[in-house]
Amino acid sequence: MSMSRKELTFASGNDTCAAWLYPAAADEGARPIIVMAHGLTGTRRDRLGAFAERFAAAGIAALVFDYRGFGDSTGEPDLFEPSRQLEDWRAAIAFARSLPNIDAGRVATFGSSLGGGNALAAAAEDPKVAAVISQVPYLDRDTQTYTKPQHLAKEMKAAAVEGRYLAAVGQPHEAAFISAPGAEVGWRRVVAIGEESRWRNRVSASWLLGPPYSPIQHAASLHCPWLVCVAADDQVAKPGPAIEAARQAPKGELRIYPGVDHFDIYDGPSHEAVVADEIEFLYRHLLGRSLYGTTKAASELPRVYLPALTSGENP
């Protein structure tokens, strides 16, 4: 844990979101900041700090927050509604811009899994957001969700109609939102190596009756640079739609990690590869610098946006 990390809160609606602020290691003048949140039911304690610490060490402050109803935040427990979480993102971004020694014009968003979709949606509606990172992103319910057995799909729909709650993760034979082979073991390992996690395996199902979750619609018109980090062997969120979305984005940048599954990015070699690529991206788009040489990922780079060199800068 970063010894300089600060515990903060900010208001969202009638509730309060809990957050950690990781100040940038360099303190000369106003610093850029990256606003960060997790995926479905995930919390800041579930290994987001491992990313935030590295960003802060690279000179970029990080604000990591819990959605209302999850982690250390207040609000109705375990209530998931996409529009509600987008409200939390708006509040978090506004709060980040208000912090002392922060450059309000250099704010980026970052999300994992479903949080990657939220980070995209939050940036798409805010023309002042400077950059976005979506890792192992879940961007579209219709095209990225793996097909479940019909009896489980019916059970989940019944739970939604009745306003019940379901497990966030489970085994392939269980009615859980994430039930890919090995997914429950993978996620529980992330929780175990986190920081005194407050995660609960429970989430509302009624959102399934609403419009399909689809931040992917914003990709083709996104105004800012967008880094999409895709696990090639992702069994939770199908990689194909995310890859295509990155290619369609005007300033999209794609990294593909061969042999990596959805929950492999939170520690070990896969984590190091992803963080290296993310820091390189943030250096270019928030600090105006380049880290030359090859990053640690054996990544496919079919489309890379590089800003024009400023006068006097060496190629």
Short mmCIF file of C-alpha atoms in Angstrom, two decimals:
data_model
loop_
_atom_site.label_atom_id
_atom_site.label_comp_id
_atom_site.label_asym_id
_atom_site.label_seq_id
_atom_site.Cartn_x
_atom_site.Cartn_y
_atom_site.Cartn_z
CA MET A 1 0.00 0.00 0.00
CA SER A 2 1.23 3.49 -0.82
CA MET A 3 2.09 5.30 2.41
CA SER A 4 0.98 8.62 0.87
CA ARG A 5 -2.43 7.33 -0.17
CA LYS A 6 -5.30 9.43 1.16
CA GLU A 7 -8.78 8.26 2.16
CA LEU A 8 -11.42 10.59 0.72
CA THR A 9 -15.16 10.68 0.03
CA PHE A 10 -17.32 12.59 -2.42
CA ALA A 11 -21.05 12.98 -2.87
CA SER A 12 -23.02 11.19 -5.58
CA GLY A 13 -26.76 11.75 -5.45
CA ASN A 14 -27.84 11.43 -1.84
CA ASP A 15 -25.03 9.03 -1.01
CA THR A 16 -21.27 9.06 -0.55
CA CYS A 17 -18.62 7.31 -2.61
CA ALA A 18 -15.44 6.17 -0.89
CA ALA A 19 -12.19 6.86 -2.69
CA TRP A 20 -8.42 6.63 -2.43
CA LEU A 21 -6.23 9.39 -3.80
CA TYR A 22 -2.71 8.44 -4.84
CA PRO A 23 -0.75 11.69 -5.23
CA ALA A 24 1.68 11.86 -8.13
CA ALA A 25 5.30 11.21 -7.22
CA ALA A 26 6.35 14.39 -9.03
CA ASP A 27 4.83 17.45 -7.42
CA GLU A 28 5.98 20.29 -9.65
CA GLY A 29 2.88 22.20 -10.62
CA ALA A 30 -0.57 20.86 -11.40
CA ARG A 31 -0.52 17.14 -12.18
CA PRO A 32 -2.70 14.98 -14.44
CA ILE A 33 -5.05 12.50 -12.77
CA ILE A 34 -6.63 9.19 -13.73
CA VAL A 35 -10.06 8.29 -12.31
CA MET A 36 -10.44 4.55 -11.74
CA ALA A 37 -13.18 2.03 -10.90
CA HIS A 38 -13.77 -1.71 -11.12
CA GLY A 39 -16.23 -3.97 -12.92
CA LEU A 40 -19.42 -5.68 -11.79
CA THR A 41 -19.39 -5.78 -7.93
CA GLY A 42 -15.62 -5.22 -7.85
CA THR A 43 -14.23 -2.66 -5.41
CA ARG A 44 -11.17 -0.48 -5.11
CA ARG A 45 -9.71 -3.00 -2.61
CA ASP A 46 -9.71 -5.72 -5.26
CA ARG A 47 -6.28 -5.02 -6.76
CA LEU A 48 -6.97 -1.60 -8.31
CA GLY A 49 -4.37 -0.17 -5.96
CA ALA A 50 -1.71 -2.22 -7.73
CA PHE A 51 -2.38 -0.18 -10.88
CA ALA A 52 -2.87 3.16 -9.13
CA GLU A 53 0.45 2.94 -7.31
CA ARG A 54 2.31 2.47 -10.58
CA PHE A 55 0.52 5.38 -12.23
CA ALA A 56 1.29 7.65 -9.28
CA ALA A 57 4.95 6.61 -9.34
CA ALA A 58 5.02 7.58 -13.02
CA GLY A 59 3.85 11.10 -12.18
CA ILE A 60 0.09 10.74 -12.66
CA ALA A 61 -2.22 11.08 -9.65
CA ALA A 62 -4.92 8.41 -9.31
CA LEU A 63 -8.39 8.58 -7.77
CA VAL A 64 -9.81 5.08 -7.17
CA PHE A 65 -13.46 4.92 -6.08
CA ASP A 66 -16.21 2.49 -5.10
CA TYR A 67 -19.63 2.74 -6.72
CA ARG A 68 -22.59 3.49 -4.50
CA GLY A 69 -23.79 0.31 -2.82
CA PHE A 70 -20.44 -1.45 -3.17
CA GLY A 71 -17.23 -1.60 -1.17
CA ASP A 72 -16.94 1.22 1.35
CA SER A 73 -19.48 3.53 -0.28
CA THR A 74 -22.95 4.20 1.07
CA GLY A 75 -26.19 3.56 -0.78
CA GLU A 76 -28.47 0.58 -1.31
CA PRO A 77 -26.21 -2.48 -1.02
CA ASP A 78 -25.47 -4.45 -4.19
CA LEU A 79 -27.76 -2.37 -6.42
CA PHE A 80 -26.36 -2.31 -9.94
CA GLU A 81 -27.84 0.04 -12.52
CA PRO A 82 -25.68 1.23 -15.43
CA SER A 83 -27.14 4.75 -15.38
CA ARG A 84 -26.55 4.99 -11.64
CA GLN A 85 -22.90 4.01 -12.00
CA LEU A 86 -22.47 6.56 -14.78
CA GLU A 87 -23.71 9.19 -12.32
CA ASP A 88 -20.97 8.04 -9.94
CA TRP A 89 -18.41 8.50 -12.72
CA ARG A 90 -19.60 12.05 -13.35
CA ALA A 91 -19.32 12.83 -9.66
CA ALA A 92 -15.85 11.24 -9.43
CA ILE A 93 -14.52 13.16 -12.43
CA ALA A 94 -15.88 16.45 -11.09
CA PHE A 95 -14.36 15.70 -7.71
CA ALA A 96 -10.99 14.85 -9.26
CA ARG A 97 -10.95 18.15 -11.13
CA SER A 98 -11.63 20.03 -7.90
CA LEU A 99 -8.64 18.59 -6.04
CA PRO A 100 -5.67 20.84 -5.27
CA ASN A 101 -2.61 20.57 -7.51
CA ILE A 102 -4.59 18.77 -10.22
CA ASP A 103 -4.70 19.91 -13.84
CA ALA A 104 -8.43 19.77 -14.67
CA GLY A 105 -7.59 19.61 -18.36
CA ARG A 106 -5.61 16.38 -18.02
CA VAL A 107 -8.11 13.89 -16.60
CA ALA A 108 -8.24 10.29 -17.84
CA THR A 109 -10.66 7.47 -17.04
CA PHE A 110 -9.75 3.83 -16.36
CA GLY A 111 -11.90 0.75 -15.85
CA SER A 112 -11.60 -3.02 -15.69
CA SER A 113 -14.15 -5.40 -17.22
CA LEU A 114 -17.57 -3.74 -17.01
CA GLY A 115 -15.72 -0.76 -15.53
CA GLY A 116 -13.96 -0.50 -18.88
CA GLY A 117 -17.32 0.09 -20.50
CA ASN A 118 -18.20 2.65 -17.84
CA ALA A 119 -14.88 4.47 -18.35
CA LEU A 120 -15.64 4.67 -22.07
CA ALA A 121 -19.19 5.94 -21.53
CA ALA A 122 -18.04 8.55 -19.00
CA ALA A 123 -15.41 9.90 -21.37
CA ALA A 124 -17.74 9.91 -24.36
CA GLU A 125 -20.12 12.35 -22.70
CA ASP A 126 -17.37 14.62 -21.37
CA PRO A 127 -15.35 16.36 -24.10
CA LYS A 128 -12.78 17.51 -21.54
CA VAL A 129 -11.64 13.97 -20.69
CA ALA A 130 -8.16 13.60 -22.14
CA ALA A 131 -7.78 9.81 -22.44
CA VAL A 132 -9.41 6.46 -21.60
CA ILE A 133 -8.09 3.03 -20.63
CA SER A 134 -10.37 -0.03 -20.81
CA GLN A 135 -8.75 -3.31 -19.75
CA VAL A 136 -10.31 -6.72 -20.38
CA PRO A 137 -13.34 -4.60 -21.29
CA TYR A 138 -16.98 -5.60 -21.20
CA LEU A 139 -18.49 -3.09 -23.60
CA ASP A 140 -21.67 -4.70 -24.92
CA ARG A 141 -24.09 -7.17 -23.37
CA ASP A 142 -25.44 -8.51 -26.64
CA THR A 143 -22.18 -9.29 -28.42
CA GLN A 144 -19.69 -9.98 -25.62
CA THR A 145 -21.67 -12.22 -23.29
CA TYR A 146 -21.03 -15.93 -23.68
CA THR A 147 -24.19 -17.98 -24.17
CA LYS A 148 -25.54 -19.67 -21.05
CA PRO A 149 -27.64 -22.86 -21.02
CA GLN A 150 -31.29 -22.02 -21.64
CA HIS A 151 -32.48 -23.09 -18.20
CA LEU A 152 -29.98 -20.77 -16.51
CA ALA A 153 -30.95 -17.86 -18.75
CA LYS A 154 -34.60 -18.41 -17.79
CA GLU A 155 -33.69 -18.56 -14.10
CA MET A 156 -31.81 -15.28 -14.33
CA LYS A 157 -34.65 -13.57 -16.17
CA ALA A 158 -37.10 -14.75 -13.53
CA ALA A 159 -34.87 -13.27 -10.84
CA ALA A 160 -34.85 -9.97 -12.72
CA VAL A 161 -38.66 -9.92 -13.05
CA GLU A 162 -39.06 -10.67 -9.34
CA GLY A 163 -36.51 -8.05 -8.31
CA ARG A 164 -34.18 -10.61 -6.75
CA TYR A 165 -30.42 -10.72 -6.44
CA LEU A 166 -28.02 -13.20 -7.99
CA ALA A 167 -24.43 -14.26 -7.46
CA ALA A 168 -21.93 -12.16 -9.36
CA VAL A 169 -19.65 -15.15 -9.99
CA GLY A 170 -20.33 -18.88 -9.86
CA GLN A 171 -19.77 -22.22 -11.50
CA PRO A 172 -20.87 -22.98 -15.08
CA HIS A 173 -23.97 -24.82 -13.80
CA GLU A 174 -25.08 -21.92 -11.59
CA ALA A 175 -27.25 -18.87 -12.33
CA ALA A 176 -24.54 -16.25 -11.86
CA PHE A 177 -23.63 -13.28 -14.01
CA ILE A 178 -20.08 -14.57 -14.48
CA SER A 179 -20.00 -18.36 -14.72
CA ALA A 180 -17.30 -19.15 -17.28
CA PRO A 181 -15.09 -22.15 -16.53
CA GLY A 182 -12.47 -21.10 -14.02
CA ALA A 183 -13.92 -17.61 -13.57
CA GLU A 184 -15.01 -18.00 -9.96
CA VAL A 185 -11.59 -19.34 -8.95
CA GLY A 186 -9.93 -16.53 -10.87
CA TRP A 187 -11.98 -13.75 -9.31
CA ARG A 188 -11.78 -15.13 -5.79
CA ARG A 189 -8.01 -15.18 -6.16
CA VAL A 190 -8.09 -11.47 -7.08
CA VAL A 191 -10.15 -10.79 -3.95
CA ALA A 192 -7.76 -12.85 -1.82
CA ILE A 193 -4.68 -10.89 -2.91
CA GLY A 194 -6.46 -7.56 -2.53
CA GLU A 195 -6.58 -5.26 0.49
CA GLU A 196 -9.03 -6.49 3.12
CA SER A 197 -11.72 -6.80 0.50
CA ARG A 198 -15.33 -5.87 1.27
CA TRP A 199 -16.56 -7.66 -1.85
CA ARG A 200 -19.90 -9.52 -1.69
CA ASN A 201 -21.01 -12.15 -4.15
CA ARG A 202 -24.43 -10.57 -4.62
CA VAL A 203 -25.85 -8.15 -7.17
CA SER A 204 -29.30 -7.02 -8.31
CA ALA A 205 -30.72 -8.66 -11.43
CA SER A 206 -33.42 -6.17 -12.46
CA TRP A 207 -31.06 -4.30 -14.81
CA LEU A 208 -31.37 -7.25 -17.20
CA LEU A 209 -34.87 -5.99 -18.05
CA GLY A 210 -33.60 -2.57 -19.13
CA PRO A 211 -31.84 -1.51 -22.32
CA PRO A 212 -28.84 -3.72 -23.08
CA TYR A 213 -25.60 -2.44 -21.58
CA SER A 214 -23.78 -1.06 -24.61
CA PRO A 215 -21.08 1.60 -24.17
CA ILE A 216 -19.52 0.14 -27.32
CA GLN A 217 -21.82 2.49 -29.26
CA HIS A 218 -19.50 5.37 -28.34
CA ALA A 219 -16.34 3.87 -29.83
CA ALA A 220 -16.59 5.16 -33.38
CA SER A 221 -17.11 8.78 -32.30
CA LEU A 222 -14.88 8.95 -29.21
CA HIS A 223 -13.03 12.27 -29.15
CA CYS A 224 -9.94 11.24 -27.16
CA PRO A 225 -7.23 8.56 -27.24
CA TRP A 226 -8.52 5.19 -26.02
CA LEU A 227 -6.32 2.27 -24.98
CA VAL A 228 -8.07 -1.10 -25.16
CA CYS A 229 -6.21 -3.95 -23.45
CA VAL A 230 -7.70 -7.27 -24.54
CA ALA A 231 -7.02 -10.71 -23.06
CA ALA A 232 -6.88 -13.00 -26.08
CA ASP A 233 -8.26 -15.99 -24.12
CA ASP A 234 -10.94 -14.02 -22.25
CA GLN A 235 -13.79 -16.37 -21.32
CA VAL A 236 -15.85 -13.70 -19.52
CA ALA A 237 -16.06 -10.99 -22.19
CA LYS A 238 -15.65 -12.07 -25.81
CA PRO A 239 -12.52 -10.36 -27.20
CA GLY A 240 -13.74 -9.85 -30.79
CA PRO A 241 -16.16 -6.95 -30.25
CA ALA A 242 -13.66 -5.05 -28.10
CA ILE A 243 -10.94 -5.51 -30.73
CA GLU A 244 -13.21 -4.20 -33.46
CA ALA A 245 -14.31 -1.26 -31.30
CA ALA A 246 -10.68 -0.26 -30.72
CA ARG A 247 -10.06 -0.37 -34.46
CA GLN A 248 -13.11 1.79 -35.15
CA ALA A 249 -12.24 4.48 -32.62
CA PRO A 250 -10.64 7.54 -34.28
CA LYS A 251 -7.82 7.51 -31.72
CA GLY A 252 -8.02 3.89 -30.65
CA GLU A 253 -4.98 1.93 -29.53
CA LEU A 254 -5.15 -1.84 -29.15
CA ARG A 255 -3.04 -4.25 -27.15
CA ILE A 256 -3.76 -7.98 -27.28
CA TYR A 257 -2.24 -10.35 -24.72
CA PRO A 258 -1.92 -13.92 -26.03
CA GLY A 259 -2.70 -16.75 -23.61
CA VAL A 260 -4.26 -14.38 -21.05
CA ASP A 261 -7.74 -14.82 -19.50
CA HIS A 262 -10.00 -12.23 -17.91
CA PHE A 263 -8.67 -12.35 -14.35
CA ASP A 264 -5.00 -12.97 -15.18
CA ILE A 265 -4.12 -9.27 -15.41
CA TYR A 266 -4.16 -8.50 -11.69
CA ASP A 267 -0.79 -9.96 -10.82
CA GLY A 268 2.17 -11.79 -12.26
CA PRO A 269 3.66 -11.41 -15.75
CA SER A 270 0.32 -10.49 -17.34
CA HIS A 271 -0.12 -7.66 -14.85
CA GLU A 272 3.37 -6.35 -15.57
CA ALA A 273 2.70 -6.42 -19.32
CA VAL A 274 -0.59 -4.55 -19.04
CA VAL A 275 0.74 -1.91 -16.63
CA ALA A 276 3.75 -1.27 -18.86
CA ASP A 277 1.51 -0.59 -21.84
CA GLU A 278 -0.85 1.58 -19.80
CA ILE A 279 1.96 3.74 -18.43
CA GLU A 280 3.44 4.17 -21.90
CA PHE A 281 0.02 5.31 -23.14
CA LEU A 282 -0.46 7.75 -20.25
CA TYR A 283 3.04 9.17 -20.74
CA ARG A 284 2.19 10.12 -24.30
CA HIS A 285 -1.29 11.48 -23.74
CA LEU A 286 -1.13 13.04 -20.27
CA LEU A 287 2.54 13.96 -19.92
CA GLY A 288 3.42 14.64 -23.55
CA ARG A 289 6.38 12.27 -23.45
CA SER A 290 7.29 8.99 -25.08
CA LEU A 291 8.83 5.89 -23.57
CA TYR A 292 10.84 4.48 -26.43
CA GLY A 293 11.60 0.81 -26.83
CA THR A 294 9.44 -2.26 -26.59
CA THR A 295 7.04 -2.71 -23.70
CA LYS A 296 6.81 -6.06 -21.97
CA ALA A 297 3.72 -7.30 -23.76
CA ALA A 298 4.01 -9.40 -26.87
CA SER A 299 1.13 -7.34 -28.21
CA GLU A 300 -0.56 -6.84 -31.54
CA LEU A 301 -0.66 -3.18 -32.52
CA PRO A 302 -2.85 -2.97 -35.63
CA ARG A 303 -3.76 0.66 -35.09
CA VAL A 304 -1.83 3.14 -33.01
CA TYR A 305 -2.50 6.85 -32.69
CA LEU A 306 0.61 8.94 -32.03
CA PRO A 307 0.33 12.68 -31.40
CA ALA A 308 2.23 14.98 -33.71
CA LEU A 309 5.69 15.88 -32.50
CA THR A 310 5.95 19.30 -30.97
CA SER A 311 8.47 21.75 -32.31
CA GLY A 312 12.00 20.76 -31.39
CA GLU A 313 11.07 17.27 -30.14
CA ASN A 314 13.24 14.45 -31.40
CA PRO A 315 11.50 11.54 -33.16
#
